[in-house]
Amino acid sequence: MDLRLGPGSQRTTLSHRRGEKGGARWSRAGTPGAPSRLRVEMNDLISGGSIVNAEAVWDHVTMADRELAFKAGDVIKVLDASNKDWWWGQIDEEEGWFPASFVRVEPHPPQPQTKQVFYINPIATPRFQNTTSKLWVNQEDGGAEPAERTSEVQNGHLDPTNDCLCLGSPLQNRDQMRANVINEIMSTERHYIKHLKDICEGYLRQCRKRVDMFNDDQLKVIFGNIEDIYRFQMGFVRDLEKQYNTDDPHLSEIGPCFLEHQDGFWIYSEYCNNHLDACMELSKLMRDGRYQHFFEACRLLQQMIDIAIDGFLLTPVQKICKYPLQLAELLKYTAQEHSDYRYVAAALAVMRNVTQQINERKRRLENIDKIAQWQASVLDWEGDDILDRSSELIYTGELSWIYQPYGRSQQRVFFLFDHQLVLCKKDLIRRDILYYKGRIDMDRYDVRDAIDGRDDDFNVSVKNAFKLCNKDSEEIHIFLAKKPEEKIRWLRAFHEERKMVQEDEKIGFEISEYQKRQAAMTVRKVTKQKGVNRCTPPSYPPPQDPLSAGHYEVTEDLAQGEVFEFSQSKRGQAPFWQNFSRLAPFKK
């Protein structure tokens, strides 16, 4: 299971890429990894004696003895691609496993009178990303069925005595296969702890000594909460070691360890959300040769493998997404009568949920630029910026509103974000212009249904209404929808808002000051490029249905990876406001 920066945009590198051919032209078609049909074709080519090459899209830092380490741009000879997640390959004389998602698939037709060559090519070197990134998580169980893996045993790719991830074989019994997976999990955990130690002691500690080169804010951006992750993983590994049965690994019961530490894994959300900022900050620093030499000296002093600092900083992102793959494989070879079965099944569900939530948090951070643009288009804005407290547009629409001191109905446009409900008024002549008219702090209010008929609080007849009641005072707001179904959608949206706030508090999700500054810079840049005047903001969109809003477009090859992209109209460039309400992800 792989979580990584998306390959959809240009990036800059910090170091020279090995294996890059001068003048080579790579196609922009294809997707990371390969669908089943393509993998079958690749294996047919391999078995027929054809050469199958792959070019690395990401640096791969190994965490097990039989994994293949490489840098972005390295050319890998693929020897077996039977499994959709992990392939067997060769660089020079070294062979090992590598994640299929770290390469890009692009077949090229065979040249006349030559042996067919199958290339796997990247769009661009993805070390750093200058535009919005995506996080992809493969949510399917890893591994092929045992019958599909016999060629690996025949080719000598699987060795039941080592620590590599062994994926199914009718020639080995279930206990031996479970032992192999357990050994692989233990091996990768030990390697991972060493990588975390190298980052904290080899890089971060040395950076703190150089106050002339780094300030505290820079170090926070570059390394995030890596020290918290290191401390958490140390405790997690200690508990794993206690449950590990050295004599009979297949009897080990490691499922409870994941369940006991499940809340701790949420610290990865902060790190993954911060990772793009870390890459951007490093990219700026590396323009100065001093920093290149400094980081290389840190690596040599700590005796770390030959991977640039950005490769090491990617390892926590890789690691959190490898857990579901490992647990899915472990569950496959755990008999239902095994004492660890139900714990492993529960742990798999927990870790999948963690990766899904990290994806969701990352998607929200990708939208903050659009939220900042929306605020800039609203006239007469007062008070704090939306991004000071909120990061998600949940629902939007028009309602009639009655506020207790006034007692008369007013038509307003409402935008429900996490933590706050923003009220706007349409211009009487230019209906595409909105004016800011206030906001309601949702943390201080309860949502209550209102029965059709005479309302005692306002002494008026209401229909399709609901109320917001202040928890600390007698202040009440009443809202009237045009239709019963619209009222139901609003009530569901308010429920979703509270749920989102609670989940954010649980994992400590928030927008960093760095990300807020970047969003503000983006708004200024877009405004300057398009010549947008604050007096003439884009047109206002019609109310959106939270049951169908937030439509996501998933490409066929990446459907398993849950790649979120906002669908765009093919009829031409629509004004910004026409698309803003599509940010609302609320569904039935």
Coordinates of C-alpha atoms in Angstrom, one line a residue:
M1 CA 0.0 0.0 0.0
D2 CA 1.6 3.2 -1.1
L3 CA 1.0 6.8 -0.2
R4 CA 3.0 9.3 -2.1
L5 CA 3.2 12.6 -3.9
G6 CA 1.3 12.5 -7.1
P7 CA 3.2 12.5 -10.5
G8 CA 1.0 15.0 -12.2
S9 CA 3.3 18.0 -12.1
Q10 CA 6.8 19.2 -12.7
R11 CA 9.4 18.9 -9.9
T12 CA 13.0 19.9 -9.3
T13 CA 15.7 17.5 -8.0
L14 CA 18.4 18.0 -5.5
S15 CA 20.9 15.5 -6.9
H16 CA 21.9 14.1 -10.2
R17 CA 19.8 11.2 -11.4
R18 CA 21.5 8.0 -12.4
G19 CA 20.5 6.2 -15.6
E20 CA 19.2 9.3 -17.4
K21 CA 19.8 9.3 -21.1
G22 CA 20.6 12.5 -22.8
G23 CA 17.9 13.7 -25.2
A24 CA 15.5 10.9 -24.2
R25 CA 11.8 11.8 -24.7
W26 CA 9.4 10.2 -22.3
S27 CA 5.7 9.9 -23.1
R28 CA 3.2 11.6 -20.8
A29 CA 0.8 8.8 -21.0
G30 CA 0.5 6.0 -18.5
T31 CA 0.0 5.8 -14.7
P32 CA 2.1 4.6 -11.8
G33 CA 2.3 0.9 -11.4
A34 CA 0.4 -1.3 -13.9
P35 CA -3.2 -2.7 -14.2
S36 CA -3.7 -6.4 -14.3
R37 CA -3.9 -6.7 -18.0
L38 CA -0.7 -4.8 -18.5
R39 CA 1.1 -6.9 -15.9
V40 CA 0.1 -10.1 -17.7
E41 CA 1.5 -8.6 -20.9
M42 CA 4.7 -7.7 -19.1
N43 CA 5.1 -11.2 -17.7
D44 CA 4.4 -12.7 -21.1
L45 CA 7.2 -10.6 -22.5
I46 CA 9.6 -11.6 -19.7
S47 CA 8.8 -15.3 -20.1
G48 CA 9.4 -14.9 -23.9
G49 CA 12.9 -13.5 -23.4
S50 CA 12.1 -9.9 -23.9
I51 CA 13.8 -7.2 -21.8
V52 CA 11.5 -5.3 -19.5
N53 CA 12.9 -2.0 -18.1
A54 CA 11.5 0.4 -15.6
E55 CA 12.6 3.9 -14.7
A56 CA 12.2 4.9 -11.0
V57 CA 9.9 7.8 -10.3
W58 CA 10.7 8.0 -6.6
D59 CA 13.7 7.3 -4.5
H60 CA 13.2 4.0 -2.7
V61 CA 14.8 3.7 0.7
T62 CA 14.9 0.1 1.7
M63 CA 13.6 -1.2 5.0
A64 CA 14.2 -5.0 4.5
D65 CA 17.2 -7.0 3.4
R66 CA 15.7 -8.2 0.1
E67 CA 14.4 -4.8 -1.1
L68 CA 16.0 -3.0 -3.9
A69 CA 17.3 0.5 -3.2
F70 CA 17.3 3.1 -6.0
K71 CA 17.1 6.8 -6.8
A72 CA 14.6 8.6 -9.1
G73 CA 15.8 8.1 -12.6
D74 CA 17.5 4.7 -12.1
V75 CA 16.7 2.1 -14.7
I76 CA 15.5 -1.2 -13.3
K77 CA 15.3 -4.5 -15.1
V78 CA 12.0 -6.1 -14.2
L79 CA 12.3 -9.9 -13.6
D80 CA 8.8 -10.6 -12.3
A81 CA 5.7 -8.5 -12.2
S82 CA 3.1 -11.1 -11.1
N83 CA 2.1 -9.2 -7.9
K84 CA 0.4 -5.8 -8.4
D85 CA 2.2 -4.2 -5.4
W86 CA 5.7 -5.6 -5.3
W87 CA 7.9 -6.5 -8.3
W88 CA 11.2 -8.3 -8.5
G89 CA 13.9 -6.5 -10.3
Q90 CA 17.6 -6.0 -10.9
I91 CA 20.0 -3.0 -10.9
D92 CA 23.5 -3.9 -12.1
E93 CA 24.2 -7.2 -10.2
E94 CA 21.8 -6.6 -7.3
E95 CA 18.3 -8.1 -7.2
G96 CA 15.4 -7.5 -4.9
W97 CA 11.8 -6.4 -4.3
F98 CA 10.6 -2.9 -5.1
P99 CA 7.2 -1.2 -5.0
A100 CA 5.4 -1.2 -8.4
S101 CA 3.9 2.2 -7.6
F102 CA 7.4 3.8 -7.6
V103 CA 7.6 3.4 -11.4
R104 CA 5.5 4.6 -14.3
V105 CA 4.0 2.3 -17.0
E106 CA 4.5 3.2 -20.6
P107 CA 4.8 0.4 -23.3
H108 CA 6.8 1.2 -26.4
P109 CA 6.4 -0.9 -29.6
P110 CA 9.4 -3.2 -30.5
Q111 CA 11.9 -1.8 -32.9
P112 CA 12.4 -3.8 -36.2
Q113 CA 14.8 -6.7 -36.0
T114 CA 15.4 -6.2 -32.3
K115 CA 14.3 -7.9 -29.2
Q116 CA 11.1 -6.4 -27.7
V117 CA 11.8 -3.9 -24.9
F118 CA 9.1 -2.8 -22.5
Y119 CA 9.7 0.5 -20.8
I120 CA 8.2 1.9 -17.7
N121 CA 8.7 5.6 -17.7
P122 CA 7.9 8.6 -15.4
I123 CA 6.3 11.9 -16.4
A124 CA 8.9 13.9 -14.5
T125 CA 11.3 13.5 -11.7
P126 CA 9.0 13.7 -8.6
R127 CA 11.5 14.6 -5.9
F128 CA 9.8 18.0 -5.3
Q129 CA 6.5 19.4 -6.4
N130 CA 5.8 23.0 -7.2
T131 CA 2.0 22.7 -7.5
T132 CA -0.7 20.9 -5.6
S133 CA 0.1 17.3 -4.7
K134 CA -2.1 14.3 -4.2
L135 CA -1.8 11.4 -1.9
W136 CA -2.8 8.1 -3.2
V137 CA -3.6 5.0 -1.2
N138 CA -4.1 1.6 -2.6
Q139 CA -7.0 0.1 -0.6
E140 CA -7.0 -3.4 -2.0
D141 CA -5.4 -6.4 -0.4
G142 CA -1.9 -6.9 -1.6
G143 CA -0.7 -10.0 -3.3
A144 CA -2.0 -12.4 -5.9
E145 CA -3.5 -15.8 -5.4
P146 CA -1.1 -18.6 -4.6
A147 CA -1.6 -20.2 -8.0
E148 CA -0.4 -17.1 -9.7
R149 CA 2.9 -17.0 -7.8
T150 CA 4.3 -20.4 -8.7
S151 CA 6.7 -18.9 -11.2
E152 CA 8.4 -16.9 -8.5
V153 CA 9.3 -20.1 -6.6
Q154 CA 10.4 -21.7 -9.8
N155 CA 12.6 -18.7 -10.7
G156 CA 14.1 -18.7 -7.2
H157 CA 12.7 -15.4 -6.2
L158 CA 11.2 -16.6 -2.9
D159 CA 13.3 -17.9 -0.1
P160 CA 11.3 -18.9 3.0
T161 CA 14.3 -18.5 5.2
N162 CA 14.9 -14.8 4.6
D163 CA 13.0 -11.7 5.7
C164 CA 11.5 -10.7 2.4
L165 CA 7.7 -10.4 1.9
C166 CA 6.7 -13.8 0.4
L167 CA 3.5 -13.6 -1.5
G168 CA 1.7 -16.9 -1.8
S169 CA 2.9 -20.3 -3.0
P170 CA 1.3 -23.8 -3.1
L171 CA 4.7 -25.2 -2.3
Q172 CA 4.8 -23.8 1.2
N173 CA 2.4 -24.5 4.0
R174 CA 0.4 -21.7 5.7
D175 CA 2.4 -21.7 8.9
Q176 CA 5.7 -21.2 6.9
M177 CA 4.1 -18.4 4.9
R178 CA 2.8 -16.7 8.0
A179 CA 6.2 -16.9 9.6
N180 CA 7.7 -15.3 6.5
V181 CA 5.3 -12.4 6.7
I182 CA 5.9 -12.0 10.5
N183 CA 9.7 -12.0 9.9
E184 CA 9.2 -9.4 7.1
I185 CA 7.2 -7.1 9.4
M186 CA 9.8 -7.4 12.2
S187 CA 12.7 -6.8 9.8
T188 CA 11.1 -3.7 8.2
E189 CA 10.3 -2.2 11.7
R190 CA 13.9 -2.6 12.8
H191 CA 15.2 -1.0 9.6
Y192 CA 12.6 1.8 9.9
I193 CA 13.7 2.6 13.4
K194 CA 17.3 3.0 12.2
H195 CA 16.1 5.4 9.4
L196 CA 14.2 7.5 12.0
K197 CA 17.2 7.6 14.2
D198 CA 19.4 8.7 11.3
I199 CA 17.0 11.5 10.5
C200 CA 16.8 12.8 14.1
E201 CA 20.4 12.4 15.0
G202 CA 22.1 12.6 11.6
Y203 CA 20.2 15.6 10.2
L204 CA 17.9 17.3 12.7
R205 CA 20.4 17.4 15.6
Q206 CA 23.2 18.8 13.3
C207 CA 20.8 21.4 11.9
R208 CA 20.0 22.7 15.3
K209 CA 23.6 23.4 15.9
R210 CA 23.8 25.6 12.9
V211 CA 21.8 28.6 14.0
D212 CA 23.5 30.6 11.3
M213 CA 21.8 28.4 8.6
F214 CA 18.5 27.4 10.1
N215 CA 15.9 29.0 12.3
D216 CA 13.2 27.2 14.3
D217 CA 10.4 27.8 11.8
Q218 CA 12.5 26.3 9.0
L219 CA 13.3 23.2 11.0
K220 CA 9.6 22.8 11.9
V221 CA 8.7 22.9 8.3
I222 CA 11.4 20.5 7.1
F223 CA 11.2 17.9 9.8
G224 CA 7.7 18.3 11.0
N225 CA 6.9 16.0 14.0
I226 CA 9.5 13.4 13.0
E227 CA 10.8 13.2 16.6
D228 CA 7.3 12.4 17.9
I229 CA 7.1 9.6 15.3
Y230 CA 10.5 8.3 16.3
R231 CA 9.4 8.1 20.0
F232 CA 6.1 6.5 19.1
Q233 CA 7.7 3.9 16.8
M234 CA 10.3 3.0 19.5
G235 CA 7.4 2.1 21.9
F236 CA 5.6 0.2 19.2
V237 CA 8.6 -1.8 18.2
R238 CA 9.3 -2.7 21.8
D239 CA 5.8 -4.2 22.1
L240 CA 6.2 -6.0 18.8
E241 CA 9.4 -7.6 20.0
K242 CA 7.6 -8.8 23.2
Q243 CA 5.0 -10.6 21.0
Y244 CA 7.5 -12.0 18.6
N245 CA 8.0 -15.7 19.0
T246 CA 11.6 -16.3 18.0
D247 CA 11.4 -20.1 17.9
D248 CA 8.0 -20.3 16.1
P249 CA 7.3 -17.0 14.3
H250 CA 4.0 -18.2 13.0
L251 CA 2.7 -18.4 16.6
S252 CA 3.4 -14.7 17.2
E253 CA 0.4 -12.6 18.1
I254 CA 1.1 -9.1 16.8
G255 CA -2.4 -8.0 16.0
P256 CA -3.1 -6.6 19.5
C257 CA 0.0 -4.4 19.3
F258 CA -1.5 -2.5 16.4
L259 CA -4.8 -2.1 18.2
E260 CA -3.2 -0.9 21.4
H261 CA -1.2 1.8 19.5
Q262 CA -3.9 2.7 17.0
D263 CA -4.4 6.2 18.3
G264 CA -0.7 6.8 18.1
F265 CA -0.6 6.3 14.3
W266 CA -2.6 9.5 13.8
I267 CA 0.6 11.5 14.3
Y268 CA 1.4 10.5 10.8
S269 CA -1.4 12.6 9.5
E270 CA 0.4 15.8 10.6
Y271 CA 3.7 14.6 9.0
C272 CA 2.1 13.7 5.7
N273 CA 0.2 17.0 5.5
N274 CA 3.4 18.8 6.2
H275 CA 5.5 16.8 3.7
L276 CA 4.9 19.0 0.6
D277 CA 5.9 22.1 2.6
A278 CA 9.1 20.3 3.7
C279 CA 9.9 19.5 0.0
M280 CA 9.3 23.1 -1.0
E281 CA 11.4 24.5 1.8
L282 CA 14.2 22.1 1.0
S283 CA 14.0 22.9 -2.7
K284 CA 14.6 26.6 -1.9
L285 CA 17.5 25.9 0.5
M286 CA 19.2 23.6 -2.0
R287 CA 19.6 26.5 -4.4
D288 CA 22.4 27.5 -2.1
G289 CA 25.4 25.2 -2.5
R290 CA 26.2 25.5 1.2
Y291 CA 23.1 23.6 2.1
Q292 CA 23.8 20.8 -0.4
H293 CA 27.3 20.3 1.1
F294 CA 25.9 20.5 4.6
F295 CA 23.3 17.8 4.2
E296 CA 25.7 15.6 2.3
A297 CA 28.2 16.0 5.2
C298 CA 25.5 15.0 7.7
R299 CA 24.8 11.9 5.7
L300 CA 28.4 10.8 5.6
L301 CA 29.0 11.6 9.3
Q302 CA 26.0 9.4 10.3
Q303 CA 27.1 6.7 7.8
M304 CA 23.8 6.7 6.1
I305 CA 23.1 5.0 2.7
D306 CA 23.5 7.1 -0.4
I307 CA 20.0 8.6 -0.6
A308 CA 19.4 12.4 -0.5
I309 CA 17.7 13.9 2.6
D310 CA 14.3 14.2 0.7
G311 CA 14.4 10.4 0.2
F312 CA 14.8 9.9 4.0
L313 CA 12.1 12.3 4.8
L314 CA 9.7 10.3 2.5
T315 CA 10.2 7.1 4.6
P316 CA 7.4 7.9 7.2
V317 CA 5.0 8.5 4.3
Q318 CA 5.9 5.2 2.8
K319 CA 5.8 3.4 6.1
I320 CA 2.3 4.3 7.2
C321 CA 1.0 3.0 3.9
K322 CA 2.9 -0.2 4.0
Y323 CA 1.1 -1.4 7.2
P324 CA -2.2 -2.3 5.4
L325 CA -0.3 -4.2 2.8
Q326 CA 1.6 -6.2 5.4
L327 CA -1.5 -6.8 7.5
A328 CA -3.5 -7.9 4.5
E329 CA -0.8 -10.4 3.7
L330 CA -0.6 -11.6 7.3
L331 CA -4.4 -12.1 7.4
K332 CA -4.2 -14.2 4.2
Y333 CA -1.9 -16.7 5.9
T334 CA -3.6 -16.7 9.3
A335 CA -6.1 -19.5 9.9
Q336 CA -9.4 -18.4 11.3
E337 CA -8.8 -20.6 14.3
H338 CA -5.5 -18.9 15.1
S339 CA -5.6 -16.8 18.3
D340 CA -4.3 -13.8 16.3
Y341 CA -6.9 -13.9 13.5
R342 CA -9.5 -11.5 14.8
Y343 CA -6.9 -9.1 16.1
V344 CA -5.1 -9.0 12.7
A345 CA -8.5 -8.5 10.9
A346 CA -9.3 -5.6 13.3
A347 CA -5.8 -4.1 12.9
L348 CA -6.1 -4.2 9.1
A349 CA -9.4 -2.2 9.3
V350 CA -7.8 0.3 11.7
M351 CA -4.7 0.9 9.5
R352 CA -6.8 1.2 6.3
N353 CA -8.9 3.8 8.1
V354 CA -5.7 5.7 9.1
T355 CA -4.5 5.9 5.5
Q356 CA -8.0 6.9 4.2
Q357 CA -8.2 9.7 6.7
I358 CA -4.7 10.9 5.8
N359 CA -5.9 11.0 2.2
E360 CA -8.9 13.0 3.3
R361 CA -6.9 15.5 5.3
K362 CA -4.5 15.9 2.4
R363 CA -7.4 16.6 0.0
R364 CA -8.6 19.3 2.4
L365 CA -5.2 21.0 2.4
E366 CA -5.3 21.0 -1.4
N367 CA -8.5 23.0 -1.3
I368 CA -7.4 25.9 1.0
D369 CA -6.1 27.9 -2.0
K370 CA -9.7 27.9 -3.4
I371 CA -11.2 28.8 -0.1
A372 CA -8.8 31.8 0.1
Q373 CA -9.8 32.8 -3.4
W374 CA -13.5 32.6 -2.4
Q375 CA -12.9 34.9 0.6
A376 CA -11.0 37.4 -1.6
S377 CA -14.1 37.6 -4.0
V378 CA -16.5 38.5 -1.2
L379 CA -16.9 42.3 -0.7
D380 CA -16.8 44.1 2.6
W381 CA -15.1 41.2 4.4
E382 CA -14.6 41.8 8.2
G383 CA -12.8 39.9 10.9
D384 CA -10.6 36.9 10.8
D385 CA -9.8 35.0 7.6
I386 CA -11.7 31.8 7.0
L387 CA -8.5 29.8 7.1
D388 CA -7.7 30.9 10.6
R389 CA -10.3 28.4 11.8
S390 CA -11.6 26.4 8.9
S391 CA -10.3 24.2 6.1
E392 CA -13.4 22.7 4.5
L393 CA -16.5 24.0 2.8
I394 CA -19.2 21.5 3.8
Y395 CA -22.4 22.9 2.3
T396 CA -23.8 26.1 0.8
G397 CA -27.2 27.4 -0.2
E398 CA -29.9 30.1 0.2
L399 CA -32.2 30.3 3.2
S400 CA -34.6 32.7 4.8
W401 CA -33.2 33.8 8.1
I402 CA -34.8 35.3 11.2
Y403 CA -32.7 36.7 14.0
Q404 CA -34.4 37.1 17.4
P405 CA -33.8 40.9 18.0
Y406 CA -35.2 41.8 14.6
G407 CA -37.9 39.2 14.1
R408 CA -38.2 39.8 10.3
S409 CA -37.2 37.4 7.6
Q410 CA -34.1 38.1 5.5
Q411 CA -32.9 36.2 2.4
R412 CA -29.2 35.3 2.8
V413 CA -26.6 33.0 1.2
F414 CA -25.0 30.7 3.7
F415 CA -21.6 28.9 3.5
L416 CA -21.1 26.2 6.1
F417 CA -17.4 25.6 6.9
D418 CA -16.0 23.6 9.8
H419 CA -16.4 25.7 12.9
Q420 CA -18.3 28.6 11.3
L421 CA -21.3 29.5 9.2
V422 CA -20.8 32.6 7.0
L423 CA -23.7 34.8 5.9
C424 CA -23.6 36.8 2.7
K425 CA -26.0 39.0 0.8
K426 CA -26.5 39.2 -3.0
D427 CA -26.2 42.6 -4.7
L428 CA -29.7 43.8 -5.7
I429 CA -28.6 44.6 -9.2
R430 CA -25.5 42.5 -9.8
R431 CA -26.8 39.1 -8.5
D432 CA -23.3 37.6 -9.1
I433 CA -21.8 39.8 -6.3
L434 CA -21.8 38.9 -2.7
Y435 CA -21.4 41.1 0.4
Y436 CA -20.2 39.7 3.7
K437 CA -22.9 40.0 6.4
G438 CA -21.4 38.1 9.3
R439 CA -20.8 34.6 10.7
I440 CA -22.0 32.2 13.4
D441 CA -19.5 30.3 15.5
M442 CA -20.7 26.7 15.3
D443 CA -18.7 25.7 18.3
R444 CA -21.1 27.8 20.5
Y445 CA -24.4 26.7 19.0
D446 CA -26.6 23.6 19.0
V447 CA -28.7 22.7 15.9
R448 CA -32.4 21.9 16.6
D449 CA -35.3 20.9 14.4
A450 CA -38.4 23.1 14.3
I451 CA -41.9 21.7 13.9
D452 CA -44.0 23.2 11.2
G453 CA -46.6 25.6 12.6
R454 CA -46.5 28.5 15.0
D455 CA -43.1 29.0 16.6
D456 CA -43.1 30.0 20.3
D457 CA -39.7 31.7 20.2
F458 CA -40.5 34.0 17.3
N459 CA -44.3 34.0 17.3
V460 CA -44.4 33.4 13.6
S461 CA -45.6 30.6 11.4
V462 CA -42.7 28.4 10.1
K463 CA -42.3 25.6 7.6
N464 CA -39.2 23.5 6.7
A465 CA -37.4 25.3 9.6
F466 CA -34.5 24.6 11.9
K467 CA -32.8 26.6 14.7
L468 CA -29.3 27.5 15.9
C469 CA -29.4 28.0 19.7
N470 CA -26.5 29.6 21.6
K471 CA -25.3 27.3 24.4
D472 CA -24.4 30.2 26.7
S473 CA -27.2 32.6 26.1
E474 CA -30.8 32.8 24.9
E475 CA -29.7 33.9 21.4
I476 CA -31.6 32.0 18.7
H477 CA -31.5 32.0 14.9
I478 CA -34.2 30.3 12.8
F479 CA -33.7 29.3 9.2
L480 CA -36.4 28.4 6.7
A481 CA -35.8 26.3 3.6
K482 CA -38.0 26.2 0.5
K483 CA -38.5 22.5 0.5
P484 CA -38.5 19.7 3.1
E485 CA -35.6 17.9 1.4
E486 CA -33.5 21.0 1.5
K487 CA -34.0 21.3 5.3
I488 CA -33.0 17.6 5.7
R489 CA -29.8 18.3 3.7
W490 CA -28.9 21.2 5.9
L491 CA -29.5 19.2 9.1
R492 CA -27.2 16.4 7.7
A493 CA -24.6 19.0 6.8
F494 CA -24.6 20.4 10.3
H495 CA -24.2 16.9 11.7
E496 CA -21.3 16.3 9.3
E497 CA -19.6 19.6 10.5
R498 CA -19.7 18.5 14.1
K499 CA -18.3 15.0 13.2
M500 CA -15.5 16.6 11.2
V501 CA -14.6 18.9 14.0
Q502 CA -14.4 16.0 16.5
E503 CA -12.2 13.9 14.2
D504 CA -9.9 16.9 13.6
E505 CA -9.5 17.4 17.4
K506 CA -8.8 13.7 17.8
I507 CA -5.8 13.7 15.4
G508 CA -4.7 17.3 15.9
F509 CA -5.4 18.4 12.4
E510 CA -4.9 22.1 11.6
I511 CA -3.6 24.3 8.9
S512 CA -0.1 25.5 9.6
E513 CA 0.9 29.2 9.4
Y514 CA 3.2 28.3 6.5
Q515 CA 0.3 26.8 4.6
K516 CA -1.9 29.9 5.2
R517 CA 0.9 32.2 3.9
Q518 CA 1.2 30.0 0.8
A519 CA -2.5 30.2 0.2
A520 CA -2.4 34.0 0.6
M521 CA 0.5 34.2 -1.9
T522 CA -1.4 32.1 -4.4
V523 CA -4.5 34.4 -4.2
R524 CA -2.3 37.4 -4.8
K525 CA -0.6 35.7 -7.7
V526 CA -3.9 34.6 -9.3
T527 CA -5.4 38.0 -8.8
K528 CA -2.4 39.6 -10.5
Q529 CA -2.4 37.2 -13.4
K530 CA -6.1 37.4 -14.1
G531 CA -6.5 41.0 -13.3
V532 CA -9.3 40.2 -10.9
N533 CA -10.8 43.3 -9.2
R534 CA -12.2 43.0 -5.7
C535 CA -15.2 45.1 -6.9
T536 CA -16.1 42.6 -9.6
P537 CA -15.8 39.1 -8.1
P538 CA -16.8 35.9 -10.1
S539 CA -20.4 35.0 -10.3
Y540 CA -22.2 33.2 -7.5
P541 CA -23.0 29.5 -8.0
P542 CA -26.5 28.0 -7.5
P543 CA -27.1 26.1 -4.2
Q544 CA -25.4 22.7 -4.1
D545 CA -26.9 19.4 -3.0
P546 CA -24.6 17.9 -0.3
L547 CA -25.9 14.5 -1.3
S548 CA -24.3 14.8 -4.8
A549 CA -21.9 17.7 -4.3
G550 CA -18.1 17.1 -4.2
H551 CA -18.1 14.9 -7.2
Y552 CA -14.8 13.2 -7.6
E553 CA -13.3 12.0 -10.9
V554 CA -11.3 8.8 -10.6
T555 CA -9.4 7.5 -13.6
E556 CA -9.9 3.9 -14.5
D557 CA -6.4 2.8 -13.9
L558 CA -6.2 4.6 -10.5
A559 CA -9.7 3.7 -9.2
Q560 CA -8.1 1.4 -6.7
G561 CA -6.0 4.3 -5.4
E562 CA -8.9 6.6 -4.6
V563 CA -7.3 9.6 -6.3
F564 CA -9.4 12.6 -5.7
E565 CA -9.8 15.2 -8.5
F566 CA -12.5 17.8 -8.9
S567 CA -14.3 17.3 -12.1
Q568 CA -14.1 20.3 -14.5
S569 CA -16.6 21.4 -17.1
K570 CA -15.5 20.8 -20.7
R571 CA -17.6 23.7 -22.0
G572 CA -15.0 26.3 -21.3
Q573 CA -13.5 28.1 -18.4
A574 CA -16.2 28.9 -15.8
P575 CA -16.0 31.7 -13.3
F576 CA -14.4 30.7 -10.0
W577 CA -17.7 30.9 -8.1
Q578 CA -19.3 28.4 -10.4
N579 CA -16.8 25.8 -9.2
F580 CA -16.3 26.9 -5.6
S581 CA -19.2 25.0 -4.1
R582 CA -17.9 21.8 -5.6
L583 CA -15.4 21.7 -2.8
A584 CA -18.2 20.6 -0.5
P585 CA -17.6 16.8 -0.1
F586 CA -20.7 16.1 2.0
K587 CA -22.6 13.1 0.7
K588 CA -25.6 11.0 1.8

